[in-house]
Amino acid sequence: MSIPAPPEKMMFQLSLRRRGISDQAVLHAMEAVPRDRFVDPIHRDGAWRDTALPIACGQTISQPFVAAYMTEQLGLRADHRALEIGTGSGYQAAILSRLAKWVLSVERFKTLADSARQRLEDMRYDNVEVMVGDGLALPEAVGEFDRIIVTASVAEVPQSLLDRLAVGGVMIVPVGPPAGRQTLLRLVRGQDGLVRKPLVDVRFVPAIPGTAREL
Ligand code: SAH
């Protein structure tokens, strides 16, 4: 006898499909990553609903649809090196890790980075590295990436990140004012330059330069 899937997980998949996520690998990753393990116990009951939720340090874990949509737009392959700016809970990093070869995720709050690293380690996502740092000022030594996802909003696309994008690479980034209308952009680096395509309007917490002084 098979155990029926919990209805909330079924609804979760259904709502992602209904909203237009169709990449099977992305849907599978969304199903496989237990979002309830990435939120505080008090929010666990609502973890499979399609809403953003508060995490430590005044930040938020992204809405599942937005995480799925950004992942789908990245077009990850199993041989890709991926970079995430804004680790937060580590949820998006876990999703990426199921689709890419290796993921570097950068977070400016040490508290968040430490707990996300521990969580990902406990769950055996061992192709993810979590680093404390300013994702807007990465050292050249981190190398180039095939895919870059920014999960905090920026006023404009940072040159420092464009410099880390390999030829043929794709970057997904929310651009706009901190409290206003932000648009998700998809940037593709071709041989002859960048192609920019606006996708949808979104709402993210802003990226803040520098590492956090407290915590
Ligand atoms: N992707 C996360 C949610 C991101 S919330 C998840 O799946 O849970 C945005 C995160 O970006 C916050 O944790 C915030 O601290 C971080 N952030 C903001 N500015 C940053 C910067 N300059 N460098 C690195 N991380 C930054």
mmCIF file of C-alpha atoms and ligand atoms in Angstrom:
data_model
loop_
_atom_site.group_PDB
_atom_site.id
_atom_site.type_symbol
_atom_site.label_atom_id
_atom_site.label_comp_id
_atom_site.label_asym_id
_atom_site.label_seq_id
_atom_site.Cartn_x
_atom_site.Cartn_y
_atom_site.Cartn_z
ATOM 1 C CA MET A 1 0.000 0.000 0.000
ATOM 2 C CA SER A 2 1.424 3.363 -0.922
ATOM 3 C CA ILE A 3 1.166 6.309 1.395
ATOM 4 C CA PRO A 4 -0.818 9.153 -0.211
ATOM 5 C CA ALA A 5 1.104 12.365 -0.777
ATOM 6 C CA PRO A 6 0.101 15.037 1.732
ATOM 7 C CA PRO A 7 -2.557 17.237 0.086
ATOM 8 C CA GLU A 8 -0.563 20.420 0.674
ATOM 9 C CA LYS A 9 2.314 19.027 -1.411
ATOM 10 C CA MET A 10 -0.091 18.087 -4.172
ATOM 11 C CA MET A 11 -1.568 21.573 -4.136
ATOM 12 C CA PHE A 12 1.935 23.011 -4.206
ATOM 13 C CA GLN A 13 2.805 21.162 -7.429
ATOM 14 C CA LEU A 14 -0.566 21.956 -8.932
ATOM 15 C CA SER A 15 -0.272 25.654 -8.266
ATOM 16 C CA LEU A 16 3.226 25.780 -9.801
ATOM 17 C CA ARG A 17 1.934 24.039 -12.934
ATOM 18 C CA ARG A 18 -1.149 26.194 -13.090
ATOM 19 C CA ARG A 19 0.999 29.306 -12.951
ATOM 20 C CA GLY A 20 2.998 28.109 -15.922
ATOM 21 C CA ILE A 21 6.020 26.209 -14.619
ATOM 22 C CA SER A 22 6.426 23.363 -17.103
ATOM 23 C CA ASP A 23 10.066 22.239 -16.934
ATOM 24 C CA GLN A 24 9.865 18.743 -15.466
ATOM 25 C CA ALA A 25 13.307 18.902 -13.872
ATOM 26 C CA VAL A 26 12.388 22.162 -12.110
ATOM 27 C CA LEU A 27 9.041 20.774 -10.930
ATOM 28 C CA HIS A 28 10.810 17.689 -9.667
ATOM 29 C CA ALA A 29 13.384 19.765 -7.772
ATOM 30 C CA MET A 30 10.604 21.883 -6.243
ATOM 31 C CA GLU A 31 8.896 18.729 -5.040
ATOM 32 C CA ALA A 32 12.069 17.180 -3.704
ATOM 33 C CA VAL A 33 13.277 20.132 -1.609
ATOM 34 C CA PRO A 34 11.343 20.161 1.698
ATOM 35 C CA ARG A 35 10.531 23.853 2.111
ATOM 36 C CA ASP A 36 9.255 23.257 5.663
ATOM 37 C CA ARG A 37 12.857 22.528 6.743
ATOM 38 C CA PHE A 38 13.975 25.988 5.597
ATOM 39 C CA VAL A 39 11.549 28.044 7.713
ATOM 40 C CA ASP A 40 11.191 28.606 11.459
ATOM 41 C CA PRO A 41 9.076 25.997 13.242
ATOM 42 C CA ILE A 42 6.305 28.568 13.785
ATOM 43 C CA HIS A 43 5.907 28.945 10.022
ATOM 44 C CA ARG A 44 6.110 25.254 9.228
ATOM 45 C CA ASP A 45 2.372 24.810 8.713
ATOM 46 C CA GLY A 46 2.367 27.403 5.962
ATOM 47 C CA ALA A 47 5.596 26.263 4.318
ATOM 48 C CA TRP A 48 3.896 24.585 1.350
ATOM 49 C CA ARG A 49 1.725 27.582 0.560
ATOM 50 C CA ASP A 50 2.766 29.837 -2.286
ATOM 51 C CA THR A 51 3.833 32.818 -0.166
ATOM 52 C CA ALA A 52 7.081 34.404 0.950
ATOM 53 C CA LEU A 53 7.777 33.935 4.682
ATOM 54 C CA PRO A 54 9.940 35.799 7.205
ATOM 55 C CA ILE A 55 13.326 34.314 8.181
ATOM 56 C CA ALA A 56 16.001 35.634 10.595
ATOM 57 C CA CYS A 57 17.727 39.032 10.228
ATOM 58 C CA GLY A 58 14.575 40.684 8.825
ATOM 59 C CA GLN A 59 14.875 38.794 5.519
ATOM 60 C CA THR A 60 12.443 36.545 3.637
ATOM 61 C CA ILE A 61 12.417 33.142 1.956
ATOM 62 C CA SER A 62 11.133 33.630 -1.585
ATOM 63 C CA GLN A 63 7.663 32.659 -2.714
ATOM 64 C CA PRO A 64 7.909 29.155 -4.231
ATOM 65 C CA PHE A 65 6.458 30.249 -7.575
ATOM 66 C CA VAL A 66 9.117 32.956 -7.896
ATOM 67 C CA ALA A 67 11.886 30.519 -6.911
ATOM 68 C CA ALA A 68 10.603 28.007 -9.495
ATOM 69 C CA TYR A 69 10.163 30.649 -12.189
ATOM 70 C CA MET A 70 13.659 32.072 -11.712
ATOM 71 C CA THR A 71 15.110 28.563 -11.754
ATOM 72 C CA GLU A 72 13.237 27.697 -14.939
ATOM 73 C CA GLN A 73 14.435 30.899 -16.604
ATOM 74 C CA LEU A 74 18.042 30.084 -15.654
ATOM 75 C CA GLY A 75 17.970 26.902 -17.741
ATOM 76 C CA LEU A 76 20.405 24.971 -15.556
ATOM 77 C CA ARG A 77 22.307 21.960 -16.809
ATOM 78 C CA ALA A 78 24.071 19.239 -14.859
ATOM 79 C CA ASP A 79 27.509 20.569 -15.866
ATOM 80 C CA HIS A 80 26.898 24.180 -14.778
ATOM 81 C CA ARG A 81 28.646 26.220 -12.116
ATOM 82 C CA ALA A 82 25.990 28.419 -10.558
ATOM 83 C CA LEU A 83 26.231 31.482 -8.329
ATOM 84 C CA GLU A 84 23.495 32.750 -6.039
ATOM 85 C CA ILE A 85 23.590 36.140 -4.350
ATOM 86 C CA GLY A 86 21.456 36.134 -1.182
ATOM 87 C CA THR A 87 21.522 32.702 0.486
ATOM 88 C CA GLY A 88 18.874 33.596 3.081
ATOM 89 C CA SER A 89 17.460 30.269 4.275
ATOM 90 C CA GLY A 90 19.333 28.225 1.663
ATOM 91 C CA TYR A 91 16.067 27.135 -0.009
ATOM 92 C CA GLN A 92 16.862 28.476 -3.475
ATOM 93 C CA ALA A 93 20.421 27.137 -3.190
ATOM 94 C CA ALA A 94 19.028 23.648 -2.479
ATOM 95 C CA ILE A 95 16.845 23.855 -5.593
ATOM 96 C CA LEU A 96 19.803 24.972 -7.711
ATOM 97 C CA SER A 97 22.005 22.241 -6.291
ATOM 98 C CA ARG A 98 19.677 19.565 -7.645
ATOM 99 C CA LEU A 99 20.051 20.903 -11.185
ATOM 100 C CA ALA A 100 23.631 22.211 -11.388
ATOM 101 C CA LYS A 101 27.021 20.641 -10.885
ATOM 102 C CA TRP A 102 28.144 23.090 -8.212
ATOM 103 C CA VAL A 103 26.609 26.101 -6.465
ATOM 104 C CA LEU A 104 28.284 28.982 -4.670
ATOM 105 C CA SER A 105 25.801 30.964 -2.585
ATOM 106 C CA VAL A 106 26.835 34.267 -0.991
ATOM 107 C CA GLU A 107 25.143 35.910 2.013
ATOM 108 C CA ARG A 108 26.023 39.139 3.833
ATOM 109 C CA PHE A 109 24.618 38.007 7.237
ATOM 110 C CA LYS A 110 26.878 35.512 8.997
ATOM 111 C CA THR A 111 23.930 34.224 11.074
ATOM 112 C CA LEU A 112 21.953 33.342 7.954
ATOM 113 C CA ALA A 113 24.969 31.912 6.139
ATOM 114 C CA ASP A 114 25.913 29.707 9.110
ATOM 115 C CA SER A 115 22.441 28.291 9.582
ATOM 116 C CA ALA A 116 21.868 27.770 5.858
ATOM 117 C CA ARG A 117 25.241 26.004 5.546
ATOM 118 C CA GLN A 118 24.417 23.707 8.463
ATOM 119 C CA ARG A 119 20.952 22.964 7.120
ATOM 120 C CA LEU A 120 22.245 22.160 3.627
ATOM 121 C CA GLU A 121 24.962 19.978 5.119
ATOM 122 C CA ASP A 122 22.457 18.087 7.295
ATOM 123 C CA MET A 123 20.319 17.479 4.229
ATOM 124 C CA ARG A 124 23.356 16.303 2.228
ATOM 125 C CA TYR A 125 23.303 19.001 -0.414
ATOM 126 C CA ASP A 126 27.015 18.594 -0.728
ATOM 127 C CA ASN A 127 27.587 20.442 -4.010
ATOM 128 C CA VAL A 128 26.701 23.805 -2.417
ATOM 129 C CA GLU A 129 29.186 26.153 -0.819
ATOM 130 C CA VAL A 130 27.838 28.962 1.346
ATOM 131 C CA MET A 131 30.105 31.968 1.738
ATOM 132 C CA VAL A 132 29.759 35.057 3.936
ATOM 133 C CA GLY A 133 30.469 38.127 1.869
ATOM 134 C CA ASP A 134 29.225 40.986 -0.239
ATOM 135 C CA GLY A 135 27.764 39.454 -3.365
ATOM 136 C CA LEU A 136 28.030 42.824 -5.077
ATOM 137 C CA ALA A 137 31.820 42.913 -4.668
ATOM 138 C CA LEU A 138 33.075 39.382 -5.201
ATOM 139 C CA PRO A 139 36.776 38.783 -5.646
ATOM 140 C CA GLU A 140 37.859 37.766 -9.125
ATOM 141 C CA ALA A 141 39.229 34.584 -7.583
ATOM 142 C CA VAL A 142 35.733 33.069 -7.332
ATOM 143 C CA GLY A 143 35.921 32.571 -11.080
ATOM 144 C CA GLU A 144 33.256 32.674 -13.761
ATOM 145 C CA PHE A 145 29.814 31.149 -13.639
ATOM 146 C CA ASP A 146 27.501 29.664 -16.245
ATOM 147 C CA ARG A 147 24.444 30.818 -14.327
ATOM 148 C CA ILE A 148 23.953 33.661 -11.833
ATOM 149 C CA ILE A 149 20.797 34.253 -9.790
ATOM 150 C CA VAL A 150 20.360 37.322 -7.618
ATOM 151 C CA THR A 151 17.650 36.921 -4.969
ATOM 152 C CA ALA A 152 17.739 40.493 -3.640
ATOM 153 C CA SER A 153 16.831 43.548 -5.701
ATOM 154 C CA VAL A 154 19.379 45.931 -7.193
ATOM 155 C CA ALA A 155 18.885 49.439 -8.595
ATOM 156 C CA GLU A 156 20.837 48.418 -11.661
ATOM 157 C CA VAL A 157 22.645 45.309 -12.817
ATOM 158 C CA PRO A 158 26.009 45.329 -11.000
ATOM 159 C CA GLN A 159 29.013 45.364 -13.327
ATOM 160 C CA SER A 160 30.887 43.271 -10.745
ATOM 161 C CA LEU A 161 28.405 40.438 -11.374
ATOM 162 C CA LEU A 162 28.393 40.832 -15.141
ATOM 163 C CA ASP A 163 32.156 40.379 -14.910
ATOM 164 C CA ARG A 164 31.581 36.946 -13.319
ATOM 165 C CA LEU A 165 29.236 35.732 -16.084
ATOM 166 C CA ALA A 166 30.838 33.321 -18.578
ATOM 167 C CA VAL A 167 30.268 33.644 -22.317
ATOM 168 C CA GLY A 168 27.021 31.806 -23.018
ATOM 169 C CA GLY A 169 26.020 32.470 -19.410
ATOM 170 C CA VAL A 170 22.624 33.549 -18.097
ATOM 171 C CA MET A 171 21.826 35.877 -15.198
ATOM 172 C CA ILE A 172 18.428 36.382 -13.569
ATOM 173 C CA VAL A 173 18.183 39.511 -11.442
ATOM 174 C CA PRO A 174 15.405 41.694 -9.981
ATOM 175 C CA VAL A 175 16.075 45.317 -10.887
ATOM 176 C CA GLY A 176 14.285 48.347 -9.459
ATOM 177 C CA PRO A 177 13.911 50.608 -6.426
ATOM 178 C CA PRO A 178 13.924 48.995 -2.944
ATOM 179 C CA ALA A 179 10.241 49.617 -2.215
ATOM 180 C CA GLY A 180 8.899 50.145 -5.712
ATOM 181 C CA ARG A 181 8.282 48.239 -8.892
ATOM 182 C CA GLN A 182 11.037 45.753 -9.612
ATOM 183 C CA THR A 183 11.365 43.798 -12.822
ATOM 184 C CA LEU A 184 13.017 40.460 -13.183
ATOM 185 C CA LEU A 185 15.602 40.643 -15.962
ATOM 186 C CA ARG A 186 17.127 37.786 -17.913
ATOM 187 C CA LEU A 187 20.572 38.610 -19.258
ATOM 188 C CA VAL A 188 22.387 36.367 -21.696
ATOM 189 C CA ARG A 189 26.051 36.915 -22.436
ATOM 190 C CA GLY A 190 26.666 36.188 -26.098
ATOM 191 C CA GLN A 191 29.956 36.438 -28.004
ATOM 192 C CA ASP A 192 28.995 39.972 -29.081
ATOM 193 C CA GLY A 193 27.580 41.337 -25.857
ATOM 194 C CA LEU A 194 24.590 41.123 -23.570
ATOM 195 C CA VAL A 195 20.976 40.488 -24.461
ATOM 196 C CA ARG A 196 18.533 41.834 -21.849
ATOM 197 C CA LYS A 197 14.970 40.643 -21.561
ATOM 198 C CA PRO A 198 12.453 41.855 -18.975
ATOM 199 C CA LEU A 199 10.355 38.998 -17.599
ATOM 200 C CA VAL A 200 7.838 39.826 -14.853
ATOM 201 C CA ASP A 201 7.384 42.298 -12.016
ATOM 202 C CA VAL A 202 8.501 41.044 -8.632
ATOM 203 C CA ARG A 203 9.133 42.209 -5.074
ATOM 204 C CA PHE A 204 12.395 41.351 -3.341
ATOM 205 C CA VAL A 205 14.212 42.647 -0.282
ATOM 206 C CA PRO A 206 16.976 44.975 -1.448
ATOM 207 C CA ALA A 207 20.595 43.951 -1.834
ATOM 208 C CA ILE A 208 22.746 45.993 0.534
ATOM 209 C CA PRO A 209 26.425 46.597 -0.187
ATOM 210 C CA GLY A 210 28.983 45.272 2.292
ATOM 211 C CA THR A 211 28.762 42.444 4.816
ATOM 212 C CA ALA A 212 26.428 42.960 7.785
ATOM 213 C CA ARG A 213 28.241 44.565 10.735
ATOM 214 C CA GLU A 214 26.062 43.010 13.418
ATOM 215 C CA LEU A 215 25.157 39.291 13.461
HETATM 216 N N1 SAH B 1 17.309 33.038 -1.679
HETATM 217 C C1 SAH B 1 16.873 33.126 -0.294
HETATM 218 C C2 SAH B 1 16.047 34.363 -0.012
HETATM 219 C C3 SAH B 1 16.781 35.609 -0.283
HETATM 220 S S1 SAH B 1 16.302 37.009 0.681
HETATM 221 C C4 SAH B 1 16.135 31.879 0.120
HETATM 222 O O1 SAH B 1 15.922 30.982 -0.705
HETATM 223 O O2 SAH B 1 15.766 31.787 1.296
HETATM 224 C C5 SAH B 1 17.652 38.028 0.178
HETATM 225 C C6 SAH B 1 18.942 37.739 0.872
HETATM 226 O O3 SAH B 1 19.955 38.519 0.254
HETATM 227 C C7 SAH B 1 18.942 38.129 2.344
HETATM 228 O O4 SAH B 1 19.300 37.049 3.139
HETATM 229 C C8 SAH B 1 19.969 39.255 2.414
HETATM 230 O O5 SAH B 1 20.686 39.307 3.627
HETATM 231 C C9 SAH B 1 20.885 38.905 1.240
HETATM 232 N N2 SAH B 1 21.685 40.018 0.720
HETATM 233 C C10 SAH B 1 21.330 41.321 0.578
HETATM 234 N N3 SAH B 1 22.353 42.039 0.068
HETATM 235 C C11 SAH B 1 23.390 41.168 -0.117
HETATM 236 C C12 SAH B 1 24.735 41.308 -0.587
HETATM 237 N N4 SAH B 1 25.230 42.485 -0.973
HETATM 238 N N5 SAH B 1 25.509 40.213 -0.629
HETATM 239 C C13 SAH B 1 25.047 38.999 -0.224
HETATM 240 N N6 SAH B 1 23.792 38.802 0.249
HETATM 241 C C14 SAH B 1 22.971 39.875 0.307
#
